[in-house]
Coordinates of C-alpha atoms and ligand atoms in Angstrom, one line a residue:
X1 CA -0.1 -0.1 0.0
X2 CA 1.4 3.4 -1.2
X3 CA 2.0 6.2 1.0
X4 CA 1.3 9.2 -1.6
X5 CA -2.3 9.7 0.0
X6 CA -2.3 9.6 3.3
X7 CA -6.0 9.9 5.2
X8 CA -5.7 10.9 8.7
X9 CA -9.7 11.4 10.2
X10 CA -10.0 12.4 14.2
X11 CA -12.6 14.6 16.3
X12 CA -14.8 14.5 13.1
X13 CA -12.4 16.0 10.3
X14 CA -11.3 14.1 7.7
X15 CA -7.2 14.9 6.3
X16 CA -6.1 14.2 3.1
X17 CA -2.4 14.7 2.5
X18 CA -0.4 14.8 -0.7
X19 CA 2.7 12.8 0.1
X20 CA 4.8 12.0 -2.5
X21 CA 7.2 15.2 -2.2
X22 CA 10.2 13.4 -4.4
X23 CA 8.4 13.7 -6.8
X24 CA 6.6 17.5 -6.4
X25 CA 3.2 15.5 -5.0
X26 CA 2.5 15.0 -9.1
X27 CA -0.8 13.0 -9.0
X28 CA -0.9 9.2 -10.3
X29 CA -3.9 7.5 -10.9
X30 CA -4.0 5.4 -7.8
X31 CA -3.3 9.0 -5.9
X32 CA -6.4 10.3 -7.8
X33 CA -8.3 7.0 -6.5
X34 CA -7.7 7.2 -3.0
X35 CA -8.3 10.8 -3.0
X36 CA -11.9 9.2 -4.8
X37 CA -12.2 7.2 -2.3
X38 CA -11.9 9.1 0.3
X39 CA -14.1 11.7 -0.3
X40 CA -17.0 9.0 -0.5
X41 CA -16.3 7.8 2.5
X42 CA -16.2 11.1 3.9
X43 CA -19.5 11.8 2.2
X44 CA -20.9 8.5 3.9
X45 CA -19.9 8.4 6.8
X46 CA -22.1 10.8 9.6
X47 CA -18.5 11.0 12.0
X48 CA -16.7 12.6 9.4
X49 CA -18.2 16.5 9.6
X50 CA -15.1 18.3 7.5
X51 CA -12.8 17.4 4.7
X52 CA -9.4 19.2 4.8
X53 CA -6.9 18.9 1.5
X54 CA -3.2 19.5 2.0
X55 CA -0.1 18.9 1.2
X56 CA 3.5 19.8 2.7
X57 CA 5.0 23.3 3.5
X58 CA 7.1 23.6 0.4
X59 CA 4.8 22.0 -2.3
X60 CA 0.8 21.6 -3.0
X61 CA 1.1 19.4 -6.1
X62 CA 2.9 19.6 -9.4
X63 CA -0.4 18.3 -11.1
X64 CA -0.8 15.8 -12.7
X65 CA 1.7 13.5 -13.4
X66 CA 3.2 14.0 -16.8
X67 CA 5.0 10.1 -16.6
X68 CA 1.1 8.6 -15.9
X69 CA 0.1 11.2 -18.5
X70 CA 2.5 9.4 -21.2
X71 CA 2.1 6.1 -19.9
X72 CA -1.4 5.7 -18.5
X73 CA -3.7 8.2 -19.7
X74 CA -7.5 8.1 -18.3
X75 CA -9.3 6.3 -20.2
X76 CA -12.9 7.5 -20.0
X77 CA -14.9 9.2 -17.4
X78 CA -15.2 6.7 -15.0
X79 CA -11.2 6.7 -14.5
X80 CA -9.6 8.2 -11.2
X81 CA -9.3 11.4 -12.1
X82 CA -12.8 12.0 -13.3
X83 CA -14.1 9.9 -10.2
X84 CA -12.1 12.6 -7.7
X85 CA -13.2 15.7 -9.9
X86 CA -17.0 14.7 -10.0
X87 CA -16.4 13.7 -6.2
X88 CA -14.5 17.0 -5.1
X89 CA -17.2 19.1 -7.2
X90 CA -20.4 17.9 -5.4
X91 CA -18.9 16.9 -2.2
X92 CA -21.7 18.6 -0.1
X93 CA -19.6 18.8 3.5
X94 CA -17.1 21.6 4.0
X95 CA -14.1 20.9 2.6
X96 CA -11.0 22.9 3.8
X97 CA -7.4 23.8 1.6
X98 CA -4.4 24.6 3.0
X99 CA -2.0 25.4 -0.2
X100 CA 2.2 25.9 0.0
X101 CA 4.4 25.8 -2.8
X102 CA 3.9 25.4 -6.4
X103 CA -0.1 24.5 -7.2
X104 CA -0.2 23.8 -10.8
X105 CA -2.8 22.4 -12.7
X106 CA -5.1 20.2 -11.3
X107 CA -3.3 21.6 -7.8
X108 CA -5.1 24.5 -8.7
X109 CA -8.2 23.8 -10.2
X110 CA -9.4 21.8 -7.5
X111 CA -9.7 24.6 -5.1
X112 CA -12.2 26.0 -6.7
X113 CA -14.2 23.7 -5.1
X114 CA -12.8 23.5 -2.3
X115 CA -15.2 26.4 0.4
X116 CA -11.9 27.5 2.6
X117 CA -8.7 28.0 1.2
X118 CA -5.6 28.9 3.2
X119 CA -2.3 29.4 1.6
X120 CA 1.1 30.4 2.4
X121 CA 2.8 32.9 1.5
X122 CA 5.1 30.8 -0.7
X123 CA 2.3 29.4 -2.6
X124 CA 2.3 29.6 -6.2
X125 CA -0.8 28.9 -8.4
X126 CA 0.1 28.0 -12.3
X127 CA -3.0 26.4 -14.8
X128 CA -0.3 25.6 -17.6
X129 CA -2.9 23.4 -19.8
X130 CA -1.8 25.5 -22.8
X131 CA 2.1 25.0 -22.9
X132 CA 1.3 21.5 -22.2
X133 CA -1.4 21.0 -25.5
X134 CA -4.3 20.4 -23.1
X135 CA -7.0 22.5 -22.3
X136 CA -8.5 23.5 -18.8
X137 CA -10.4 20.9 -16.3
X138 CA -12.1 20.8 -13.1
X139 CA -14.9 23.2 -14.8
X140 CA -11.9 25.8 -14.2
X141 CA -13.0 27.2 -18.2
X142 CA -16.2 28.4 -16.1
X143 CA -15.5 28.9 -12.8
X144 CA -12.2 31.0 -13.2
X145 CA -13.9 33.8 -15.6
X146 CA -16.3 34.2 -13.0
X147 CA -14.0 34.6 -9.8
X148 CA -11.2 36.8 -11.5
X149 CA -13.2 38.3 -14.7
X150 CA -12.9 37.2 -17.8
X151 CA -9.6 38.5 -18.9
X152 CA -7.7 37.9 -15.6
X153 CA -9.1 34.3 -16.4
X154 CA -7.4 34.1 -19.8
X155 CA -3.9 35.6 -18.6
X156 CA -4.7 32.6 -16.1
X157 CA -5.7 30.3 -18.5
X158 CA -3.6 31.1 -22.2
X159 CA -0.4 31.8 -20.8
X160 CA -0.2 29.6 -18.0
X161 CA 2.6 31.7 -15.5
X162 CA 2.0 31.1 -11.5
X163 CA 0.3 34.1 -9.7
X164 CA 1.6 34.3 -6.1
X165 CA -0.8 33.8 -3.3
X166 CA -1.4 37.7 -2.6
X167 CA -2.9 38.1 -6.1
X168 CA -4.7 34.6 -5.6
X169 CA -6.0 36.4 -2.2
X170 CA -7.1 39.7 -3.9
X171 CA -9.0 37.8 -6.3
X172 CA -11.0 35.4 -3.8
X173 CA -9.0 32.0 -4.7
X174 CA -7.9 32.0 -1.0
X175 CA -9.3 33.4 1.8
X176 CA -6.3 34.2 4.0
X177 CA -2.1 34.1 3.5
X178 CA -0.4 33.1 6.7
X179 CA 3.3 31.6 6.9
X180 CA 4.0 28.3 5.2
X181 CA 4.7 27.0 8.1
X182 CA 1.0 27.7 9.6
X183 CA -1.1 27.2 6.7
X184 CA -1.9 23.7 7.5
X185 CA -2.8 24.4 11.0
X186 CA -4.6 27.2 10.2
X187 CA -6.7 24.7 8.3
X188 CA -7.3 22.2 11.4
X189 CA -8.3 24.8 13.8
X190 CA -10.9 26.3 10.9
X191 CA -12.4 22.7 10.1
X192 CA -12.7 21.8 14.0
X193 CA -14.3 25.2 14.3
X194 CA -16.4 23.8 11.3
X195 CA -17.0 20.2 12.4
X196 CA -18.5 21.4 16.0
X197 CA -21.0 23.5 14.0
X198 CA -24.7 22.0 13.0
X199 CA -24.2 19.5 10.0
X200 CA -27.7 20.5 8.5
X201 CA -27.2 23.5 8.6
X202 CA -23.4 23.5 7.3
X203 CA -24.6 21.3 4.3
X204 CA -27.9 23.3 3.6
X205 CA -25.9 26.0 3.4
X206 CA -23.2 25.1 1.0
X207 CA -26.1 23.2 -0.8
X208 CA -28.0 26.7 -1.5
X209 CA -25.1 28.5 -2.4
X210 CA -23.3 26.0 -5.0
X211 CA -27.5 24.7 -6.6
X212 CA -27.5 27.3 -9.7
X213 CA -24.0 26.0 -10.7
X214 CA -24.1 22.1 -10.2
X215 CA -25.7 21.0 -13.1
X216 CA -22.9 23.8 -14.8
X217 CA -19.7 22.5 -13.3
X218 CA -21.3 19.1 -14.3
X219 CA -21.4 19.6 -17.5
X220 CA -18.4 21.3 -18.4
X221 CA -16.2 18.7 -16.8
X222 CA -17.6 16.1 -19.0
X223 CA -17.2 18.8 -21.9
X224 CA -13.8 19.6 -21.2
X225 CA -13.0 16.1 -19.9
X226 CA -13.8 14.8 -23.4
X227 CA -11.5 17.5 -25.3
X228 CA -8.9 16.9 -22.5
X229 CA -8.8 13.0 -23.1
X230 CA -8.7 13.6 -27.2
X231 CA -5.7 16.2 -26.3
X232 CA -3.7 14.3 -24.3
X233 CA -2.6 12.1 -27.4
X234 CA -3.0 14.7 -30.2
X235 CA 1.0 15.9 -31.3
X236 CA 1.1 19.0 -29.1
X237 CA 0.5 17.4 -25.9
X238 CA 2.9 14.4 -26.4
X239 CA 5.6 17.5 -27.4
X240 CA 4.9 18.3 -24.7
X241 CA 5.4 16.0 -22.4
X242 CA 8.3 14.6 -24.4
X243 CA 9.8 17.8 -23.7
X244 CA 9.1 17.5 -19.9
X245 CA 10.6 13.9 -19.9
X246 CA 13.3 15.0 -21.6
X247 CA 14.3 18.1 -19.8
X248 CA 14.0 20.2 -22.8
X249 CA 12.1 23.7 -24.5
X250 CA 9.3 21.9 -26.4
X251 CA 8.7 23.0 -30.1
X252 CA 5.4 23.9 -31.1
X253 CA 6.1 25.0 -34.1
X254 CA 4.9 22.3 -36.2
X255 CA 1.1 22.2 -34.5
Ligands
LIG1 N1 5.2 15.2 -13.2 C1 5.7 13.7 -12.8 N2 7.1 14.2 -12.3 C2 7.1 15.3 -12.1 C3 6.2 15.9 -12.3 C4 5.3 16.3 -12.6 N3 4.2 16.7 -12.9 N4 6.9 17.3 -11.8 C5 7.9 17.1 -11.0 N5 8.0 15.8 -11.2 C6 9.5 15.7 -11.0 C7 10.3 16.2 -11.7 O1 10.6 15.8 -13.6 C8 11.6 15.9 -10.9 O2 11.7 14.7 -10.9 P1 13.8 14.3 -11.2 O3 13.9 14.2 -9.6 O4 13.5 12.3 -11.7 O5 15.0 15.2 -12.1 C9 11.2 16.0 -9.7 O6 9.4 16.0 -9.3 C10 11.6 17.5 -8.6 O7 11.0 18.3 -9.8 P2 11.9 19.8 -10.5 O8 11.2 20.2 -10.9 O9 13.2 19.1 -10.3 O10 11.6 20.3 -8.8 P3 11.5 22.0 -9.2 O11 11.7 22.6 -7.3 O12 12.3 22.6 -9.7 O13 9.5 22.4 -9.6 C11 7.7 22.7 -10.0 C12 8.6 22.3 -9.0 C13 6.7 22.1 -10.0 C14 7.9 23.9 -10.4 C15 8.2 21.9 -11.3 O14 8.8 20.6 -10.7 C16 7.2 21.7 -12.4 O15 7.0 22.9 -12.9 N6 6.5 20.7 -12.6 C17 5.3 20.0 -13.7 C18 4.4 21.1 -13.6 C19 3.3 20.4 -15.0 O16 3.4 21.2 -15.8 N7 2.5 19.9 -14.7 C20 1.2 19.6 -15.1 C21 0.2 20.2 -14.8 S1 -1.2 19.9 -16.2

C-alpha cells in the first residue's frame, strides 16, 4: 500500500495529505483513486463532518503526473481522475484546503471546489494546460472567468504563468495568506471550528450556495474531459510531455 496519499481522521475531520514530495506531489491515477475513495467514504460517514486537503510546506502539487499522462492516460469518464473531480465538485460537506508552494494544474483547479482555502505566502498557482497542449479541466474554464473576470482568467489560462498567494487573495481564490509553517495548522483549526457547528445547517448552506451552478459545472467538466482526453493523444501534448521528460524546451512550431 502506497503512502502517496495519507488519510487521517480525528474528531470529525478527515485530512487528506498529498505525500509524494520526491515527485513534487504530482498526482498519479492511483492517488486520484485514493482521494476519490476517501471523499466517498467521508460523504457516507456521518461521523466525518469536514474534510481538509493539504500538501507539504514547500509543495502543494505539481499537478497530474506527466509520466502517467504519457503512459497511462485516463481512459474514459470513470477513470480515477474524473471520479475525483466529480467527487470534489459534488462533495456536500465543508472542504478546507491548505496550500503552500507550487499548485500546478489540478493543484490549482481542485481549489475552485473547496469552500475555504488557506495559503502559505510561498504558494504559487498556475494552470499551464495550454503550455502542455491541453485544455482546462475541473470546470475551471467556467469557474475561473466567474471568479477572476474574463481577462484575468484568460491571462491565467492562456499564458499559464504562475501567480503568487497575494494575487490569489486579491481575486478571491484564497481566504487568507499566512506563513507556510502555519497554513496546515490554520486549516485544521478552522476545520475543527466547522466540525462543532450543526451539520444540517452547514450542508444546507453549501447546497444553497452551489445549486445554481451544480449542473453547469458537471456539464462543463464532461465537455472539458472529452476534449482533454482527445488532446492527450495529439501531437502538441505528446511534444510537451516528451520535452518535460527529456528536460528540454518543447517545440510547437509544427502544431
Ligand atoms: N509529473 C511527473 N514528475 C514530476 C512532475 C509531474 N507533474 N513535476 C515534477 N516532477 C518530478 C521532476 O521531473 C523531478 O524529477 P527528477 O528528480 O527525476 O528530475 C522531480 O519531480 C522534482 O521536480 P523539479 O522540477 O526538479 O522541482 P522544482 O522545485 O524545480 O520545480 C515545479 C517544481 C512543480 C515548479 C516543477 O516540477 C514543474 O513545473 N512541474 C511540472 C508541472 C506540470 O506541468 N504539471 C502538469 C500540470 S497539468
